[in-house]
Every structure is written in structure tokens, then in C-alpha cells.
């Protein structure tokens, strides 16, 4: 028994040390990394009456392509970039499959019953054959340079190109006869590190990007890239919080300050130390921006085309509040809805449980 108590005490002490370390990292991130924001006098501001989210026009039929569960990142980027190019003009492509937030089949059924959306299955190759002519060519990311995925996402969006890795470029060219218009590995971008690459993107690519949107997204996250391509959103990624270097924190601030106040920042970031959310939200708030947590919800270019003109109001119960009794009550915390991944994923699962 004594040995068991000693082990419990050691575990409690270890947990206390870890918790204290996390609090210390938060303090370091807040005090050292987050510097006062530059003056916002000359910084552009999005008018409060303008919606930052563009609405795309629904097509007569939604073609549903189910991605293989084992599809690699190159395949997923190919399809999301093609989807963004197609749906920007008219919403016609919907991607199904696992490894995303929410159930794509259940969502499709909801769209059908709620908005009378007509759909039909289509193979991946069939979609490429049908829609490749909407693209001007192929852009290739460098799998050894993670930052190249966000850079080439922007290039694909602005030049109407399909994004793939080197493993699929020969096959895609042979099937579609589309030319390779940009290859990151053989371009002059390849000599730049991540910070220099995004600094250049801010100069060269941001002027042709959406003025009302910004995105931060880890390179391995693919689900929302259809929307980033369709909207031509500027997307970047640096580590945040305690693990971000001063140079990465400064690069993040440069991007936030160069973009208008009042706009949303889509996406999310890796959070290994739990300091990342607090640090980035403070940076964004200091630049007058709000964060919309979403990185794993697919088909945003489809979902944002529907239900935009509906207004929902919560009716008052009208009943007088009951006096509290002398007992213990259970308090339920309701999220404010800014985390789209949670709303589309775990919340939808809880809502669908029969026991509820």
C-alpha cells in the first residue's frame, strides 16, 4: 500500500510540474512573442456591411466523387483544387469519403432534403475527364518543402491550375494533355526558406488574392482547399505559440498587418503545447481580425452556396424563471459556434445519437 501511495504522489507531482510548465509557456508566449501591433491608421478595413464570404451559384446537378480512404495527399489536393476551379464558376462537384470532419453522405442527404439538391455519382477519373478543360494547366508542389503546398494552392487558384505532387504529374499530363505551367522544385521559389517564401507571396500573390479573406492552414490539411481555391484566398502557415521562433512570429504579424482589418481568418494550426490558440487569437485580435476554426470540413464551396438568405430566430419561452432550490445543478457549456470542425463533426455525432 505504501508503494502505491508513493507512486500516486509521484504521478500527482509530475502532473503538477507539467501543468505549471504549460502555464509558463503561455506566459512566455504572451509576454515575449506577442509584441504591440503596429499602428492601424493606414491599414485598410473591410466595411461592416460587406459579407466576407462570397456565394457561388448552384448548378443543375451535383456530381459526387467518393475519394478512396487510402488516397494520398497529392490525390486529395488534385481533387480539391479541381473542385475549387469548377465550383467557382458553378457548383457541380462534391467530394465524399472518410478522414474529414462530419459524415459526407449524411450531409449530402441533408442538402437533398433541405434544399432539393439533385446529385449523381461520378468516378474520380470521370471527374478529371469531364472538368480538366476548365483548367489552364498543372502546378506541382514540392513534397520536400511543406510551405510549397500553401504557395502552390494560391498559384493554382489565381491561374486556374490543377494542383498535384510529382507522383501524379506525368499521369495527369498524359490523360488531360494539360501543360505543366509551374513546378515549385525547379522554380526560383525553391531557393527560399519558408519565411522568405511567404514574404515573397505577400508581395507577388496577395495583390491578386481575395481582399476579404485570409487563411492559416498546415500543409497536410486539404479538406477546405476547394474553398481557398474557389475564393482565391491568401493562405500561409507558421508555427504559433511557445514553439514559434521570433522570426516566425514576426512573419505572422507581417501578414496579419498587411491585410485588412475586420476580415475572418479561416483554418487552424497545430497545437502541441496548448499555447498556440491563445497566442494566435491575440495576434489576430490585435490586427482587428477574427478566427474561424475550420480545417477538416470538406465541400465548403458547396455548403456556402446554400441557405444564405434564410434567417433563423430563437423564440422566447415566455415562461417566468423558476426559483432555484437548495440543491446541486448541472451546468452545460454551449460553444459559440466559431469552430466549424466541431459543429460539423463531433456536435453532429452527438446530435444524431438516439439516446439524446
Tab-separated table of C-alpha atoms in Angstrom:
chain	number	residue	atom	x	y	z
A	1	UNK	CA	0.000	0.000	0.000
A	2	UNK	CA	2.857	2.382	0.858
A	3	UNK	CA	4.445	1.825	-2.551
A	4	UNK	CA	1.114	2.506	-4.254
A	5	UNK	CA	0.687	5.776	-2.294
A	6	UNK	CA	4.237	6.829	-3.191
A	7	UNK	CA	3.520	6.122	-6.868
A	8	UNK	CA	0.327	8.173	-6.707
A	9	UNK	CA	2.165	11.091	-5.090
A	10	UNK	CA	4.851	10.983	-7.776
A	11	UNK	CA	2.204	10.961	-10.505
A	12	UNK	CA	0.453	13.948	-8.915
A	13	UNK	CA	3.748	15.832	-8.606
A	14	UNK	CA	4.605	15.054	-12.234
A	15	UNK	CA	1.185	16.239	-13.407
A	16	UNK	CA	1.607	19.427	-11.359
A	17	UNK	CA	5.007	20.085	-12.927
A	18	UNK	CA	3.612	19.532	-16.446
A	19	UNK	CA	0.665	21.853	-15.748
A	20	UNK	CA	2.959	24.516	-14.311
A	21	UNK	CA	5.170	24.178	-17.375
A	22	UNK	CA	2.209	24.748	-19.679
A	23	UNK	CA	1.208	27.874	-17.741
A	24	UNK	CA	4.798	29.091	-18.009
A	25	UNK	CA	4.802	28.514	-21.777
A	26	UNK	CA	1.579	30.510	-22.078
A	27	UNK	CA	3.216	33.331	-20.126
A	28	UNK	CA	6.298	33.230	-22.358
A	29	UNK	CA	4.156	33.226	-25.493
A	30	UNK	CA	2.123	36.201	-24.263
A	31	UNK	CA	4.942	38.301	-22.836
A	32	UNK	CA	7.804	37.629	-25.231
A	33	UNK	CA	6.301	36.733	-28.592
A	34	UNK	CA	3.217	38.955	-28.783
A	35	UNK	CA	4.506	42.461	-29.339
A	36	UNK	CA	2.352	45.573	-29.652
A	37	UNK	CA	0.703	45.723	-33.061
A	38	UNK	CA	1.861	48.433	-35.472
A	39	UNK	CA	-0.365	51.435	-35.904
A	40	UNK	CA	-3.560	50.731	-37.839
A	41	UNK	CA	-4.098	54.298	-39.078
A	42	UNK	CA	-3.335	53.478	-42.714
A	43	UNK	CA	-4.434	49.840	-42.570
A	44	UNK	CA	-7.405	49.074	-44.870
A	45	UNK	CA	-10.633	47.980	-43.217
A	46	UNK	CA	-13.435	45.832	-44.585
A	47	UNK	CA	-16.775	47.708	-44.416
A	48	UNK	CA	-19.001	46.192	-41.685
A	49	UNK	CA	-21.945	45.904	-44.100
A	50	UNK	CA	-19.988	43.688	-46.525
A	51	UNK	CA	-20.085	39.892	-46.200
A	52	UNK	CA	-16.559	38.463	-46.436
A	53	UNK	CA	-17.852	35.144	-47.767
A	54	UNK	CA	-18.671	35.012	-51.493
A	55	UNK	CA	-21.652	32.945	-52.599
A	56	UNK	CA	-21.352	30.571	-55.526
A	57	UNK	CA	-24.154	29.629	-57.903
A	58	UNK	CA	-25.557	26.096	-57.677
A	59	UNK	CA	-25.529	24.029	-60.859
A	60	UNK	CA	-28.409	21.814	-62.019
A	61	UNK	CA	-26.804	18.636	-60.647
A	62	UNK	CA	-24.117	17.901	-58.070
A	63	UNK	CA	-21.637	15.231	-59.161
A	64	UNK	CA	-20.433	13.212	-56.173
A	65	UNK	CA	-16.894	11.807	-56.265
A	66	UNK	CA	-16.025	9.438	-53.417
A	67	UNK	CA	-12.342	9.555	-52.520
A	68	UNK	CA	-10.605	6.316	-51.626
A	69	UNK	CA	-9.822	6.130	-47.874
A	70	UNK	CA	-6.178	5.444	-48.781
A	71	UNK	CA	-5.873	8.309	-51.275
A	72	UNK	CA	-2.644	10.202	-50.670
A	73	UNK	CA	-2.256	13.939	-50.195
A	74	UNK	CA	-1.386	14.505	-53.852
A	75	UNK	CA	-4.665	12.905	-54.975
A	76	UNK	CA	-6.686	14.889	-52.453
A	77	UNK	CA	-5.060	18.166	-53.491
A	78	UNK	CA	-5.715	17.320	-57.139
A	79	UNK	CA	-9.420	16.856	-56.466
A	80	UNK	CA	-9.904	19.808	-54.101
A	81	UNK	CA	-8.134	22.180	-56.492
A	82	UNK	CA	-10.230	20.884	-59.410
A	83	UNK	CA	-13.345	21.220	-57.250
A	84	UNK	CA	-12.486	24.824	-56.413
A	85	UNK	CA	-11.938	25.747	-60.066
A	86	UNK	CA	-15.221	24.117	-61.134
A	87	UNK	CA	-17.383	25.386	-58.266
A	88	UNK	CA	-16.150	28.959	-58.581
A	89	UNK	CA	-17.984	29.146	-61.902
A	90	UNK	CA	-20.931	26.926	-60.925
A	91	UNK	CA	-21.232	24.430	-58.064
A	92	UNK	CA	-21.107	20.974	-59.640
A	93	UNK	CA	-18.558	18.888	-57.687
A	94	UNK	CA	-18.945	17.304	-54.243
A	95	UNK	CA	-16.280	15.131	-52.610
A	96	UNK	CA	-17.271	12.238	-50.366
A	97	UNK	CA	-15.267	9.894	-48.199
A	98	UNK	CA	-13.788	9.476	-44.707
A	99	UNK	CA	-10.978	11.260	-42.851
A	100	UNK	CA	-12.863	14.564	-42.656
A	101	UNK	CA	-14.986	16.377	-40.086
A	102	UNK	CA	-18.543	15.114	-40.313
A	103	UNK	CA	-20.223	12.498	-42.471
A	104	UNK	CA	-20.232	13.491	-46.141
A	105	UNK	CA	-23.037	11.055	-47.030
A	106	UNK	CA	-25.274	12.371	-44.250
A	107	UNK	CA	-24.517	15.943	-45.265
A	108	UNK	CA	-25.416	15.167	-48.875
A	109	UNK	CA	-28.738	13.659	-47.751
A	110	UNK	CA	-29.450	16.810	-45.750
A	111	UNK	CA	-28.715	19.027	-48.756
A	112	UNK	CA	-31.033	16.905	-50.869
A	113	UNK	CA	-33.960	17.044	-48.432
A	114	UNK	CA	-33.497	20.624	-47.282
A	115	UNK	CA	-32.508	22.398	-50.497
A	116	UNK	CA	-33.724	19.961	-53.182
A	117	UNK	CA	-30.178	19.403	-54.434
A	118	UNK	CA	-30.015	16.763	-57.171
A	119	UNK	CA	-26.895	14.592	-57.210
A	120	UNK	CA	-25.349	11.770	-59.212
A	121	UNK	CA	-22.244	9.629	-58.604
A	122	UNK	CA	-19.114	10.178	-60.665
A	123	UNK	CA	-15.756	8.430	-60.575
A	124	UNK	CA	-12.555	10.304	-59.848
A	125	UNK	CA	-11.243	9.669	-63.355
A	126	UNK	CA	-14.626	10.626	-64.777
A	127	UNK	CA	-14.488	13.956	-62.962
A	128	UNK	CA	-10.994	14.646	-64.286
A	129	UNK	CA	-12.080	13.796	-67.831
A	130	UNK	CA	-15.203	15.950	-67.542
A	131	UNK	CA	-13.708	19.022	-65.911
A	132	UNK	CA	-9.982	19.187	-66.740
A	133	UNK	CA	-10.780	21.541	-69.617
A	134	UNK	CA	-11.852	24.142	-67.031
A	135	UNK	CA	-8.175	24.369	-66.027
A	136	UNK	CA	-5.338	26.148	-67.818
A	137	UNK	CA	-2.670	23.690	-66.749
A	138	UNK	CA	-0.901	21.922	-63.895
A	139	UNK	CA	1.002	23.294	-60.905
A	140	UNK	CA	3.299	20.947	-58.946
A	141	UNK	CA	4.139	21.257	-55.252
A	142	UNK	CA	7.419	20.023	-53.766
A	143	UNK	CA	6.803	17.291	-51.188
A	144	UNK	CA	10.150	18.082	-49.518
A	145	UNK	CA	9.125	21.709	-48.928
A	146	UNK	CA	5.907	21.856	-46.848
A	147	UNK	CA	5.440	25.587	-47.446
A	148	UNK	CA	5.185	24.892	-51.173
A	149	UNK	CA	1.703	23.400	-50.709
A	150	UNK	CA	0.226	26.687	-49.492
A	151	UNK	CA	2.189	28.672	-52.083
A	152	UNK	CA	1.063	26.449	-54.959
A	153	UNK	CA	-2.514	26.448	-53.645
A	154	UNK	CA	-2.536	30.210	-54.234
A	155	UNK	CA	-0.884	29.897	-57.647
A	156	UNK	CA	-3.397	27.224	-58.684
A	157	UNK	CA	-6.271	29.441	-57.544
A	158	UNK	CA	-5.073	32.542	-59.348
A	159	UNK	CA	-4.064	30.841	-62.596
A	160	UNK	CA	-6.867	28.245	-62.757
A	161	UNK	CA	-4.489	25.295	-62.490
A	162	UNK	CA	-4.820	21.825	-61.012
A	163	UNK	CA	-2.513	21.185	-58.046
A	164	UNK	CA	-0.657	17.847	-57.783
A	165	UNK	CA	2.549	16.335	-56.480
A	166	UNK	CA	5.378	14.948	-58.586
A	167	UNK	CA	3.948	11.420	-58.232
A	168	UNK	CA	0.854	12.249	-60.322
A	169	UNK	CA	2.033	14.925	-62.721
A	170	UNK	CA	3.075	12.557	-65.539
A	171	UNK	CA	-0.188	10.594	-65.334
A	172	UNK	CA	-2.321	13.748	-65.221
A	173	UNK	CA	-0.477	15.307	-68.159
A	174	UNK	CA	-0.834	12.132	-70.240
A	175	UNK	CA	-4.552	11.873	-69.507
A	176	UNK	CA	-5.548	15.536	-69.892
A	177	UNK	CA	-2.780	16.925	-72.150
A	178	UNK	CA	-2.638	19.897	-69.791
A	179	UNK	CA	0.796	21.571	-69.682
A	180	UNK	CA	2.851	21.881	-66.509
A	181	UNK	CA	2.890	25.641	-66.004
A	182	UNK	CA	4.647	25.794	-62.634
A	183	UNK	CA	6.878	23.341	-60.765
A	184	UNK	CA	7.927	24.608	-57.331
A	185	UNK	CA	11.025	22.403	-57.104
A	186	UNK	CA	12.536	23.779	-60.324
A	187	UNK	CA	11.410	27.376	-59.829
A	188	UNK	CA	13.272	30.267	-58.225
A	189	UNK	CA	10.967	29.884	-55.208
A	190	UNK	CA	12.863	26.716	-54.245
A	191	UNK	CA	15.865	28.723	-53.040
A	192	UNK	CA	13.740	30.479	-50.388
A	193	UNK	CA	13.082	29.246	-46.875
A	194	UNK	CA	9.506	29.252	-45.576
A	195	UNK	CA	9.630	32.789	-44.165
A	196	UNK	CA	11.162	34.255	-47.322
A	197	UNK	CA	8.674	32.321	-49.482
A	198	UNK	CA	5.642	33.750	-47.684
A	199	UNK	CA	7.203	37.225	-47.678
A	200	UNK	CA	7.502	36.915	-51.452
A	201	UNK	CA	3.947	35.570	-51.679
A	202	UNK	CA	2.753	38.641	-49.795
A	203	UNK	CA	4.388	40.818	-52.456
A	204	UNK	CA	3.656	38.755	-55.576
A	205	UNK	CA	0.476	36.790	-54.854
A	206	UNK	CA	-1.519	38.778	-52.327
A	207	UNK	CA	-2.452	41.599	-54.760
A	208	UNK	CA	-4.451	39.024	-56.771
A	209	UNK	CA	-5.959	37.332	-53.705
A	210	UNK	CA	-9.359	37.859	-52.086
A	211	UNK	CA	-9.453	41.107	-50.114
A	212	UNK	CA	-11.998	39.857	-47.563
A	213	UNK	CA	-10.487	36.507	-46.540
A	214	UNK	CA	-7.258	35.138	-45.078
A	215	UNK	CA	-6.300	31.573	-44.133
A	216	UNK	CA	-3.748	29.826	-41.934
A	217	UNK	CA	-3.548	26.110	-42.691
A	218	UNK	CA	-0.979	23.359	-42.046
A	219	UNK	CA	0.315	21.936	-45.346
A	220	UNK	CA	-1.060	18.453	-44.665
A	221	UNK	CA	-4.634	19.744	-44.267
A	222	UNK	CA	-6.537	19.505	-47.538
A	223	UNK	CA	-10.302	19.481	-46.903
A	224	UNK	CA	-11.015	23.230	-47.146
A	225	UNK	CA	-8.715	23.903	-50.084
A	226	UNK	CA	-11.610	23.744	-52.541
A	227	UNK	CA	-12.926	26.902	-50.874
A	228	UNK	CA	-9.489	28.542	-50.752
A	229	UNK	CA	-9.051	27.907	-54.485
A	230	UNK	CA	-12.587	28.999	-55.384
A	231	UNK	CA	-12.233	32.253	-53.426
A	232	UNK	CA	-8.550	32.860	-54.259
A	233	UNK	CA	-7.762	33.198	-50.556
A	234	UNK	CA	-4.232	34.020	-49.380
A	235	UNK	CA	-3.115	31.063	-47.234
A	236	UNK	CA	0.020	30.709	-45.112
A	237	UNK	CA	1.367	28.650	-42.249
A	238	UNK	CA	3.860	29.206	-39.449
A	239	UNK	CA	4.043	27.528	-36.032
A	240	UNK	CA	2.334	29.585	-33.340
A	241	UNK	CA	2.659	29.951	-29.586
A	242	UNK	CA	5.599	28.837	-27.486
A	243	UNK	CA	7.279	26.807	-30.235
A	244	UNK	CA	7.273	29.638	-32.778
A	245	UNK	CA	10.618	31.348	-33.229
A	246	UNK	CA	10.742	35.155	-33.008
A	247	UNK	CA	11.280	35.194	-36.790
A	248	UNK	CA	8.147	33.081	-37.406
A	249	UNK	CA	6.104	35.226	-35.029
A	250	UNK	CA	7.296	38.358	-36.831
A	251	UNK	CA	6.423	36.821	-40.216
A	252	UNK	CA	2.909	36.039	-38.962
A	253	UNK	CA	2.497	39.639	-37.782
A	254	UNK	CA	3.628	40.976	-41.155
A	255	UNK	CA	0.918	39.005	-42.947
A	256	UNK	CA	-1.771	39.953	-40.444
A	257	UNK	CA	-0.842	43.630	-40.643
A	258	UNK	CA	-0.690	43.686	-44.451
A	259	UNK	CA	-4.305	42.509	-44.756
A	260	UNK	CA	-7.493	44.482	-44.000
A	261	UNK	CA	-8.976	44.775	-40.532
A	262	UNK	CA	-12.381	43.223	-39.947
A	263	UNK	CA	-11.835	40.119	-42.098
A	264	UNK	CA	-12.037	36.468	-40.967
A	265	UNK	CA	-9.054	34.124	-40.821
A	266	UNK	CA	-10.064	30.608	-41.865
A	267	UNK	CA	-8.181	27.492	-40.809
A	268	UNK	CA	-6.309	26.390	-37.726
A	269	UNK	CA	-2.843	25.324	-36.605
A	270	UNK	CA	-1.069	22.515	-34.812
A	271	UNK	CA	-1.355	22.872	-31.029
A	272	UNK	CA	1.244	20.625	-29.348
A	273	UNK	CA	1.745	22.908	-26.313
A	274	UNK	CA	-1.798	24.322	-25.901
A	275	UNK	CA	-0.344	27.855	-26.118
A	276	UNK	CA	-0.969	28.214	-29.843
A	277	UNK	CA	-4.656	29.197	-29.799
A	278	UNK	CA	-4.236	31.894	-27.167
A	279	UNK	CA	-1.179	33.337	-28.891
A	280	UNK	CA	-2.620	33.439	-32.417
A	281	UNK	CA	-6.043	34.735	-31.382
A	282	UNK	CA	-4.318	37.595	-29.564
A	283	UNK	CA	-2.254	38.382	-32.655
A	284	UNK	CA	-5.341	38.270	-34.874
A	285	UNK	CA	-7.417	40.378	-32.493
A	286	UNK	CA	-4.653	42.953	-32.299
A	287	UNK	CA	-4.938	43.307	-36.078
A	288	UNK	CA	-8.744	43.549	-35.971
A	289	UNK	CA	-9.427	40.058	-37.338
A	290	UNK	CA	-11.476	37.107	-36.092
A	291	UNK	CA	-10.588	33.427	-36.385
A	292	UNK	CA	-12.964	30.846	-37.891
A	293	UNK	CA	-11.686	27.447	-36.785
A	294	UNK	CA	-12.060	25.131	-39.771
A	295	UNK	CA	-9.535	22.794	-41.364
A	296	UNK	CA	-11.253	19.429	-41.839
A	297	UNK	CA	-14.716	20.287	-43.230
A	298	UNK	CA	-14.874	19.388	-46.939
A	299	UNK	CA	-17.047	20.909	-49.667
A	300	UNK	CA	-17.177	24.450	-48.282
A	301	UNK	CA	-17.541	25.713	-51.845
A	302	UNK	CA	-20.797	23.718	-51.953
A	303	UNK	CA	-22.091	24.390	-48.439
A	304	UNK	CA	-21.625	28.164	-48.641
A	305	UNK	CA	-23.793	28.280	-51.768
A	306	UNK	CA	-26.893	27.227	-49.820
A	307	UNK	CA	-29.053	28.708	-47.076
A	308	UNK	CA	-27.530	32.168	-47.216
A	309	UNK	CA	-30.859	34.023	-47.438
A	310	UNK	CA	-32.544	32.267	-44.517
A	311	UNK	CA	-32.938	33.989	-41.158
A	312	UNK	CA	-33.397	31.921	-38.013
A	313	UNK	CA	-34.638	33.398	-34.756
A	314	UNK	CA	-34.822	31.720	-31.381
A	315	UNK	CA	-38.279	32.186	-29.895
A	316	UNK	CA	-38.528	33.227	-26.259
A	317	UNK	CA	-40.132	30.671	-23.953
A	318	UNK	CA	-42.227	33.380	-22.306
A	319	UNK	CA	-42.312	31.434	-19.055
A	320	UNK	CA	-41.161	33.064	-15.832
A	321	UNK	CA	-37.889	31.602	-14.490
A	322	UNK	CA	-38.331	29.096	-11.702
A	323	UNK	CA	-36.729	29.878	-8.316
A	324	UNK	CA	-33.595	27.851	-7.622
A	325	UNK	CA	-33.865	25.163	-4.999
A	326	UNK	CA	-31.224	24.317	-2.427
A	327	UNK	CA	-29.578	21.570	-4.462
A	328	UNK	CA	-26.735	20.930	-6.896
A	329	UNK	CA	-27.427	21.837	-10.527
A	330	UNK	CA	-25.713	20.668	-13.700
A	331	UNK	CA	-24.417	23.482	-15.920
A	332	UNK	CA	-23.986	22.839	-19.651
A	333	UNK	CA	-21.472	24.876	-21.657
A	334	UNK	CA	-22.638	25.729	-25.179
A	335	UNK	CA	-19.895	26.684	-27.683
A	336	UNK	CA	-20.329	29.916	-29.583
A	337	UNK	CA	-20.206	28.175	-32.958
A	338	UNK	CA	-16.956	29.587	-34.329
A	339	UNK	CA	-15.329	26.139	-34.546
A	340	UNK	CA	-16.832	24.744	-37.726
A	341	UNK	CA	-14.905	21.469	-37.411
A	342	UNK	CA	-16.600	20.761	-34.066
A	343	UNK	CA	-20.034	21.813	-35.315
A	344	UNK	CA	-19.769	19.610	-38.425
A	345	UNK	CA	-18.053	16.712	-36.686
A	346	UNK	CA	-18.435	15.883	-33.005
A	347	UNK	CA	-21.537	18.035	-32.432
A	348	UNK	CA	-23.287	16.394	-35.386
A	349	UNK	CA	-22.428	12.968	-33.969
A	350	UNK	CA	-23.829	13.885	-30.551
A	351	UNK	CA	-26.945	15.378	-32.115
A	352	UNK	CA	-27.573	12.181	-34.099
A	353	UNK	CA	-27.267	9.772	-31.151
A	354	UNK	CA	-30.595	8.028	-30.406
A	355	UNK	CA	-30.005	8.307	-26.645
A	356	UNK	CA	-30.301	12.093	-26.903
